[in-house]
Backbone as ProteinMPNN parsed JSONL, in Angstrom:
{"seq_chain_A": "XXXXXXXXXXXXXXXXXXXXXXXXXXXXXXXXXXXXXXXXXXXXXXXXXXXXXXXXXXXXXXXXXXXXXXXXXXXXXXXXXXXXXXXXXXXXXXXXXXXXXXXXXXXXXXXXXXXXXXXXXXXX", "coords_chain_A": {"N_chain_A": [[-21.79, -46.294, 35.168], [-21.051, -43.674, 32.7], [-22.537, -42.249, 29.862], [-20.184, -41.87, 26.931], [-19.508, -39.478, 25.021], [-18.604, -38.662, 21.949], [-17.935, -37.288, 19.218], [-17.173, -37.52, 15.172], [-14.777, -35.815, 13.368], [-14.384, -34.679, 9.971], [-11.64, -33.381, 7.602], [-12.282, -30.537, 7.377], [-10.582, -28.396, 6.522], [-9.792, -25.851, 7.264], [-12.621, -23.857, 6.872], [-14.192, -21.878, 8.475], [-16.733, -21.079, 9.042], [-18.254, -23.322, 8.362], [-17.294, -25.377, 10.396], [-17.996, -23.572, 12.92], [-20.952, -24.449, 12.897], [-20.443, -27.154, 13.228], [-19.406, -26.995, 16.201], [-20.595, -25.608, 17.604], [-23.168, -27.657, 17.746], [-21.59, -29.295, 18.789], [-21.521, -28.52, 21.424], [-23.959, -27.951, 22.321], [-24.81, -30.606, 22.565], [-23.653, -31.792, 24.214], [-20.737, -32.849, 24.066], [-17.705, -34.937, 24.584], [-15.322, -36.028, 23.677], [-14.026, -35.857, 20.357], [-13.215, -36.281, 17.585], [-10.602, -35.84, 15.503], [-10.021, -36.444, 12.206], [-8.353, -35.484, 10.25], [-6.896, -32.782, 7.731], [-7.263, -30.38, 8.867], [-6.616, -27.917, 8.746], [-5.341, -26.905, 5.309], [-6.409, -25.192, 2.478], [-8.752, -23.759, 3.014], [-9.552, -20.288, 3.793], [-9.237, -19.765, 6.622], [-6.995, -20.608, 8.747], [-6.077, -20.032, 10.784], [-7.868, -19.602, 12.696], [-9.232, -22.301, 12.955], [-7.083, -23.67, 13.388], [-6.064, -22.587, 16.033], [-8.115, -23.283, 17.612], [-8.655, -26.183, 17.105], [-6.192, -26.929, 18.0], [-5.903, -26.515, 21.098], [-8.188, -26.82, 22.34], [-9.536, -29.177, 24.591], [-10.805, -31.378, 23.905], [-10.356, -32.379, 21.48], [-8.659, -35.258, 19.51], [-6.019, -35.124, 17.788], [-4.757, -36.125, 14.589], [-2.771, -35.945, 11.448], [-3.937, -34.656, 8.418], [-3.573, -35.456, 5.21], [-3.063, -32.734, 3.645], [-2.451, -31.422, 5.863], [-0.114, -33.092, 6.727], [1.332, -32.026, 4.964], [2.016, -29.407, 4.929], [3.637, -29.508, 7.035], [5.643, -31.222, 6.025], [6.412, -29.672, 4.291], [6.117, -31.097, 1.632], [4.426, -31.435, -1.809], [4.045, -32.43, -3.815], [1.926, -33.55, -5.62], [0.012, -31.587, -5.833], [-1.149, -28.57, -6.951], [-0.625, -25.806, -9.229], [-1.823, -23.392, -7.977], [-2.532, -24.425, -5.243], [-0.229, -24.815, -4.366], [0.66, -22.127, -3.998], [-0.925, -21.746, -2.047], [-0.46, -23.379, 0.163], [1.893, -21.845, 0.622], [1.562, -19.831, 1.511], [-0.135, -20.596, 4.143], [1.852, -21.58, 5.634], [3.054, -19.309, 5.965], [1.527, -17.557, 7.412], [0.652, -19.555, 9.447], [2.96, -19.433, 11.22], [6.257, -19.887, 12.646], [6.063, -21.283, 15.031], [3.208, -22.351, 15.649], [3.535, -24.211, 13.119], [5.501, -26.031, 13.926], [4.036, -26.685, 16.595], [2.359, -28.119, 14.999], [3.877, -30.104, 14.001], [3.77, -32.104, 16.195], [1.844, -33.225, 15.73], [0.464, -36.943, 15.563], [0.725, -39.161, 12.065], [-0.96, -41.269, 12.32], [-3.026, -42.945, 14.86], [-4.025, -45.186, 18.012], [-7.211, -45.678, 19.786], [-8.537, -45.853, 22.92], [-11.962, -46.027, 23.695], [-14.37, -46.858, 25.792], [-13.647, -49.357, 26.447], [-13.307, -50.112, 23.404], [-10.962, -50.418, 21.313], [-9.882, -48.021, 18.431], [-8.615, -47.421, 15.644], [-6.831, -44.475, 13.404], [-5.564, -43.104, 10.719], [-3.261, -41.64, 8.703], [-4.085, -40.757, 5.392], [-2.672, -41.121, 2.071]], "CA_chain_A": [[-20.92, -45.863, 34.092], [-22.016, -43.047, 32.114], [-22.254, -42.796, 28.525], [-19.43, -40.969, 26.844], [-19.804, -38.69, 23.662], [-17.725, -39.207, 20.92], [-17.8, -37.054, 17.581], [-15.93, -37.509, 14.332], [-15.49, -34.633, 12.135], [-12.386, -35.176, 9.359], [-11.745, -32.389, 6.246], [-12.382, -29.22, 7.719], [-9.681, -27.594, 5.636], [-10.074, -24.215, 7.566], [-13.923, -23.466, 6.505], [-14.621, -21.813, 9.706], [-18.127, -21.379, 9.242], [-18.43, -24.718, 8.638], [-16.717, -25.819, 11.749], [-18.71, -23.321, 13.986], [-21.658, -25.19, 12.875], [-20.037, -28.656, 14.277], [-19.058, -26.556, 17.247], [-22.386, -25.438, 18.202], [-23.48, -28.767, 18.021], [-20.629, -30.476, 20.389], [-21.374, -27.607, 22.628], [-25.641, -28.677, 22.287], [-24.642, -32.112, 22.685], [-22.295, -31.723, 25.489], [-19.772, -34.012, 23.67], [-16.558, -35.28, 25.325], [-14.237, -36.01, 22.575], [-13.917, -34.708, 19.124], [-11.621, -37.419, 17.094], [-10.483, -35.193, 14.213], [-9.246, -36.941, 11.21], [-7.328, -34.387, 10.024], [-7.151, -31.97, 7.176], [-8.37, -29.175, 9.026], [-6.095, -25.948, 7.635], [-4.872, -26.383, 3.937], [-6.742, -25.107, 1.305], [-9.546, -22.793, 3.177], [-9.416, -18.969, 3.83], [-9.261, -19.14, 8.03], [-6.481, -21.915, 8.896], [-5.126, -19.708, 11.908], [-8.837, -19.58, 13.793], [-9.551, -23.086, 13.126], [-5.499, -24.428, 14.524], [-5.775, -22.031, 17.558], [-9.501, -24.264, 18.161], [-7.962, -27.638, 17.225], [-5.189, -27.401, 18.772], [-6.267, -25.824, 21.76], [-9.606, -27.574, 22.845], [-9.129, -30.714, 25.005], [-11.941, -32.403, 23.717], [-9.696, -33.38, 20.117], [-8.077, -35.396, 19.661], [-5.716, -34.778, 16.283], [-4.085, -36.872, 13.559], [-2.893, -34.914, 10.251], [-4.336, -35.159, 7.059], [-2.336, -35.591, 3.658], [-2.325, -31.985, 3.411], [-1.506, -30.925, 7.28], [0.879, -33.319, 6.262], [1.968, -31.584, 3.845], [2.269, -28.604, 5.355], [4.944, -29.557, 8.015], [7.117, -31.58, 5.677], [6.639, -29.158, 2.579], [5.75, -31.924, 0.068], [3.332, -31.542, -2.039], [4.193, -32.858, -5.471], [0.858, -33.982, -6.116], [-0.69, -30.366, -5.211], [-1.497, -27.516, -9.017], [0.271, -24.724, -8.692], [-2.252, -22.667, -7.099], [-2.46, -24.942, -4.164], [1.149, -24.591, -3.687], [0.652, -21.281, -3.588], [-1.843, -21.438, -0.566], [0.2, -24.138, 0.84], [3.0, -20.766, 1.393], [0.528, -18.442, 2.386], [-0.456, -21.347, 5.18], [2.964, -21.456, 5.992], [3.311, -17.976, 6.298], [0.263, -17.294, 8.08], [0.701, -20.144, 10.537], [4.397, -19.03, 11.669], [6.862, -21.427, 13.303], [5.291, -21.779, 16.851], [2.126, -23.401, 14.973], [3.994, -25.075, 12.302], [6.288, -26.656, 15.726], [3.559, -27.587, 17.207], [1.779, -29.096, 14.166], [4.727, -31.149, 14.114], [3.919, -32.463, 17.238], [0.8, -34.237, 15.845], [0.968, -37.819, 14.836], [-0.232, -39.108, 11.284], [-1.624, -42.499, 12.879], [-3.15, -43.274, 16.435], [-4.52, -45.528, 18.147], [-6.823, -44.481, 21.322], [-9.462, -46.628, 23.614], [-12.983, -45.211, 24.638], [-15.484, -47.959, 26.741], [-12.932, -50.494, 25.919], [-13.068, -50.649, 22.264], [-10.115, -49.56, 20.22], [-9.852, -47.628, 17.542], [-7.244, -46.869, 14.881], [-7.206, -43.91, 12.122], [-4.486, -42.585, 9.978], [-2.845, -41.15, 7.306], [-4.285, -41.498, 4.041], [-2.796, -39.782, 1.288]], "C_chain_A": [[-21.719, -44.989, 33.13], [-21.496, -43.003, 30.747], [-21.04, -41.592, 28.029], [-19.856, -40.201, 25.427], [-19.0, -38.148, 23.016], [-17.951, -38.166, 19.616], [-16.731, -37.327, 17.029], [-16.015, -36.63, 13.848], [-13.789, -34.922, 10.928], [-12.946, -33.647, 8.132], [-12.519, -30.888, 6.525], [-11.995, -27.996, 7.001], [-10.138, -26.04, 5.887], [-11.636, -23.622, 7.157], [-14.468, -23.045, 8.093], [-16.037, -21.455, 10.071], [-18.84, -22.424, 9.632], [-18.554, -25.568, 9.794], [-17.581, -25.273, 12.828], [-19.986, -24.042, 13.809], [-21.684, -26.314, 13.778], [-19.714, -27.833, 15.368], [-19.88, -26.343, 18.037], [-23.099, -26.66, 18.479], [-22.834, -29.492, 19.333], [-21.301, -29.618, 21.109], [-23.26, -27.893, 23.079], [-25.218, -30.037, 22.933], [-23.591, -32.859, 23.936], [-20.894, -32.879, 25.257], [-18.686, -33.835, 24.496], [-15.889, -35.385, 24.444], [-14.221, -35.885, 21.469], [-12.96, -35.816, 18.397], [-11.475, -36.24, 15.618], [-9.563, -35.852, 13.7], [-8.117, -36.015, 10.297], [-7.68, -33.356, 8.455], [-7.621, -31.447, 7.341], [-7.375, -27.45, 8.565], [-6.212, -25.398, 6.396], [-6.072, -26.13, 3.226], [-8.315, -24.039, 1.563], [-9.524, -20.971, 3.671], [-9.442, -18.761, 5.663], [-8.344, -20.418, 8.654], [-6.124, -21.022, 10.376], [-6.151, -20.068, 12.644], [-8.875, -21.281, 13.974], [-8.138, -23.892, 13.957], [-6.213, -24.011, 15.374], [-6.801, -23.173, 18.47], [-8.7, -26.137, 18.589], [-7.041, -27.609, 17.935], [-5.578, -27.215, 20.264], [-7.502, -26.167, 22.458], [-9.474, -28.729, 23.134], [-9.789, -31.67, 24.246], [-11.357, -32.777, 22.303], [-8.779, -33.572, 20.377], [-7.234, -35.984, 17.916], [-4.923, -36.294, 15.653], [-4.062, -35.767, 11.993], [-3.368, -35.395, 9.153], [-3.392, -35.027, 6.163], [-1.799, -33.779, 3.823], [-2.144, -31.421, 4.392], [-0.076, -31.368, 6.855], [2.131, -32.994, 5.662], [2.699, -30.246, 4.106], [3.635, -28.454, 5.968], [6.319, -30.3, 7.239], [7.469, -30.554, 4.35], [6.87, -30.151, 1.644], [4.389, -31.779, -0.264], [3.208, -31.405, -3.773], [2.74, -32.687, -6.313], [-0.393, -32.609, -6.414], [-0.144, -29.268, -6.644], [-0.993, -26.292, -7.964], [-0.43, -23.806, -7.493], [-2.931, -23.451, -5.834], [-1.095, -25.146, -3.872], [1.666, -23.434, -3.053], [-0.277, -20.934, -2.188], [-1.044, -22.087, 0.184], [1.44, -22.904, 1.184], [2.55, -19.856, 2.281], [0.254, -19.192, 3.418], [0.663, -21.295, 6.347], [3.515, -20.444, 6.772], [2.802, -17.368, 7.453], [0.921, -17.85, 9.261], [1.887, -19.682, 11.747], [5.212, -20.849, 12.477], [6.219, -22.017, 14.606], [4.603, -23.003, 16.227], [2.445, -24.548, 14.202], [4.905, -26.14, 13.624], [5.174, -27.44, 16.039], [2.625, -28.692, 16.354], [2.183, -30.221, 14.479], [4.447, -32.327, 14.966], [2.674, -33.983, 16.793], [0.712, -35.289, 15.263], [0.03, -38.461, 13.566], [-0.554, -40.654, 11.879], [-2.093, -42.439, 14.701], [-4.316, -44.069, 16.495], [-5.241, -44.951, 19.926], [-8.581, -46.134, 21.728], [-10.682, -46.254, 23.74], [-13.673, -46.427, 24.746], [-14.717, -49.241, 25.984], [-12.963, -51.164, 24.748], [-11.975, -49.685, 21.425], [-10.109, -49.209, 18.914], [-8.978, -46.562, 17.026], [-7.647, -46.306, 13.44], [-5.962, -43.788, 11.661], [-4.46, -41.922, 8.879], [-3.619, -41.316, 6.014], [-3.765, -40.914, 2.58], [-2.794, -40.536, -0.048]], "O_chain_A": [[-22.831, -45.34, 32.735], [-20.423, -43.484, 30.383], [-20.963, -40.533, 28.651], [-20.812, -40.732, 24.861], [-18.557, -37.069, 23.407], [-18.327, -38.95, 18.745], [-15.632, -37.445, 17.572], [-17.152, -36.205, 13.64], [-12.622, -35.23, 11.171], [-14.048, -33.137, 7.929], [-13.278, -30.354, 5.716], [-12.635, -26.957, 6.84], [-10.645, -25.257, 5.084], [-11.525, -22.399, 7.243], [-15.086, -23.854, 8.786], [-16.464, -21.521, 11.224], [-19.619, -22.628, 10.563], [-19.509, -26.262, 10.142], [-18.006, -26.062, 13.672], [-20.295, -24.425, 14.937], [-22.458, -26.542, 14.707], [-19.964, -28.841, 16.028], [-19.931, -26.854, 19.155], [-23.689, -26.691, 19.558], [-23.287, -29.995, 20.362], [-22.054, -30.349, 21.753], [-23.582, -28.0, 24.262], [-25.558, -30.21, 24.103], [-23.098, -33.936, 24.271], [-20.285, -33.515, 26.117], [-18.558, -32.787, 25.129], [-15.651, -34.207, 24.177], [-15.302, -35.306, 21.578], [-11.873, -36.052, 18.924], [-12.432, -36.017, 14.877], [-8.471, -36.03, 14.239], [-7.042, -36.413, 9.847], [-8.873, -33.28, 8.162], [-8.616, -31.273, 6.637], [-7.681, -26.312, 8.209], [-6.698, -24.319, 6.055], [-6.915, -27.01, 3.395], [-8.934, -23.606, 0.59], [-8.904, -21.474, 4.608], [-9.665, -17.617, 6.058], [-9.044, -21.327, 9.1], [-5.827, -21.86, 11.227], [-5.826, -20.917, 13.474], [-8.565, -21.682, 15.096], [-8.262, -24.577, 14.972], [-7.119, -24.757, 15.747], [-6.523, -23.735, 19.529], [-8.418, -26.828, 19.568], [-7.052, -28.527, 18.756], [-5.482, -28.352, 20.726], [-7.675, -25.422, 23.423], [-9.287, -29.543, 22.228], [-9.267, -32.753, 23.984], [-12.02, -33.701, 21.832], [-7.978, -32.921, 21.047], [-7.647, -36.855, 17.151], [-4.642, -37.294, 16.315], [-4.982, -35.066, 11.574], [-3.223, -36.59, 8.898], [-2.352, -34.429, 6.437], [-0.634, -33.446, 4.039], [-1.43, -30.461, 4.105], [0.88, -30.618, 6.654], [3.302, -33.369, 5.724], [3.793, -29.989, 3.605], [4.518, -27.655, 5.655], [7.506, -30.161, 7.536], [8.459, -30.611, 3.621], [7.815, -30.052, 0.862], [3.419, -31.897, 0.485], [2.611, -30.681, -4.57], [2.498, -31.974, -7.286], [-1.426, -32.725, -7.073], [0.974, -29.254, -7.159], [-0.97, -26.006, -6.767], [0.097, -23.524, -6.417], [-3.994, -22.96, -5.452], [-0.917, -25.831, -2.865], [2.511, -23.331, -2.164], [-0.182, -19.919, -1.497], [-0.716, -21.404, 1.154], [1.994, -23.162, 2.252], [2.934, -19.327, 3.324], [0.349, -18.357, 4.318], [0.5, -21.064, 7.545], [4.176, -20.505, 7.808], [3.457, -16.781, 8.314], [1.59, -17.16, 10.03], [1.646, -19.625, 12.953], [4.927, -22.03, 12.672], [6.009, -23.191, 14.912], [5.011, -24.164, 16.183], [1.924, -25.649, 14.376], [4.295, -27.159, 13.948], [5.167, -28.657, 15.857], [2.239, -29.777, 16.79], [1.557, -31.153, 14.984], [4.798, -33.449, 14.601], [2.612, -35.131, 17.234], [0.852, -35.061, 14.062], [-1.192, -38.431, 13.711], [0.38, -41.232, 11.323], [-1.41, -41.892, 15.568], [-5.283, -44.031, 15.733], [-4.672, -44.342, 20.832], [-9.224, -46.909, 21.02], [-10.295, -45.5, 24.633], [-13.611, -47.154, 23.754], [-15.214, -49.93, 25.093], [-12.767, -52.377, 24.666], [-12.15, -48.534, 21.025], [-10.345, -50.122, 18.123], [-8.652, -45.46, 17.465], [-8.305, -46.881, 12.572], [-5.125, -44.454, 12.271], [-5.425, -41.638, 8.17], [-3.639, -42.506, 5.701], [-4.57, -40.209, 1.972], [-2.877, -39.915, -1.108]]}, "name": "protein", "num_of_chains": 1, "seq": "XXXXXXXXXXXXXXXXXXXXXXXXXXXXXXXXXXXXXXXXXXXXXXXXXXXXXXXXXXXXXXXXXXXXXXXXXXXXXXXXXXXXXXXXXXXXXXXXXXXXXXXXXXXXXXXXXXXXXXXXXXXX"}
C-alpha cells in the first residue's frame, strides 16, 4: 500500500501568485489530492485563472467558502460596500457557465483517504 499525498490549502481568494507557489509545490511533491477549503475567488484580482485551476484539476477536491458562498447565492449583508462591489465584478467576470458550475459545489463534505474520515465545511 503506498502512501498517498494529501494537501490542504483553504483562502486563496484568487491571489494567483500565491497559488502558483502551492502549485509548484504539489507538482514537486507529486501530491494526489488537494482538499481545498474554499474561498478561493472573492476578493482577489485573478478569480477566473484560479476557478478554471480549481475547478478543473482532479487532484481537488472543493467545498465553498463564506464568500464563494456568497457569490452563488448573492448574499452578502455582512460584506462594506466596496466588497460588494468586487463581489459584481466576480459575478460579471465569472459568467453563468462558472457561476452554474460553482453551484455545483457543496458547502460541507465528508470524504475517506487510508480509512480515516474527514469532515470540513462551511464556516461563515
Amino acid at each position: 500500500m503506498g502512501k498517498e499525498k494529501v494537501l490542504v490549502i483553504a483562502d486563496i481568494h484568487s491571489n494567483m501568485e500565491a497559488f502558483n507557489v502551492f502549485l509548484q509545490y504539489a507538482e514537486k511533491e507529486n501530491v494526489d489530492k488537494i482538499l481545498n477549503l474554499g474561498d478561493f475567488i472573492q476578493e482577489g484580482p485573478n478569480p477566473l485563472e484560479v476557478f478554471d485551476i480549481v475547478m478543473n484539476d482532479k487532484r481537488f477536491i472543493n467545498i465553498l467558502g463564506n464568500t464563494d458562498y456568497s457569490i452563488v447565492t448573492n448574499c452578502c449583508e455582512e460584506f462594506t460596500d466596496g466588497e460588494k462591489e468586487h463581489q459584481k465584478w466576480n459575478v460579471k467576470l465569472l459568467g453563468e457557465e462558472r457561476i452554474n458550475k460553482l453551484k455545483t459545489v457543496p458547502t460541507e463534505r465528508i470524504i475517506e483517504i487510508k480509512g480515516k474520515k474527514f469532515l470540513w465545511f462551511i464556516q461563515g
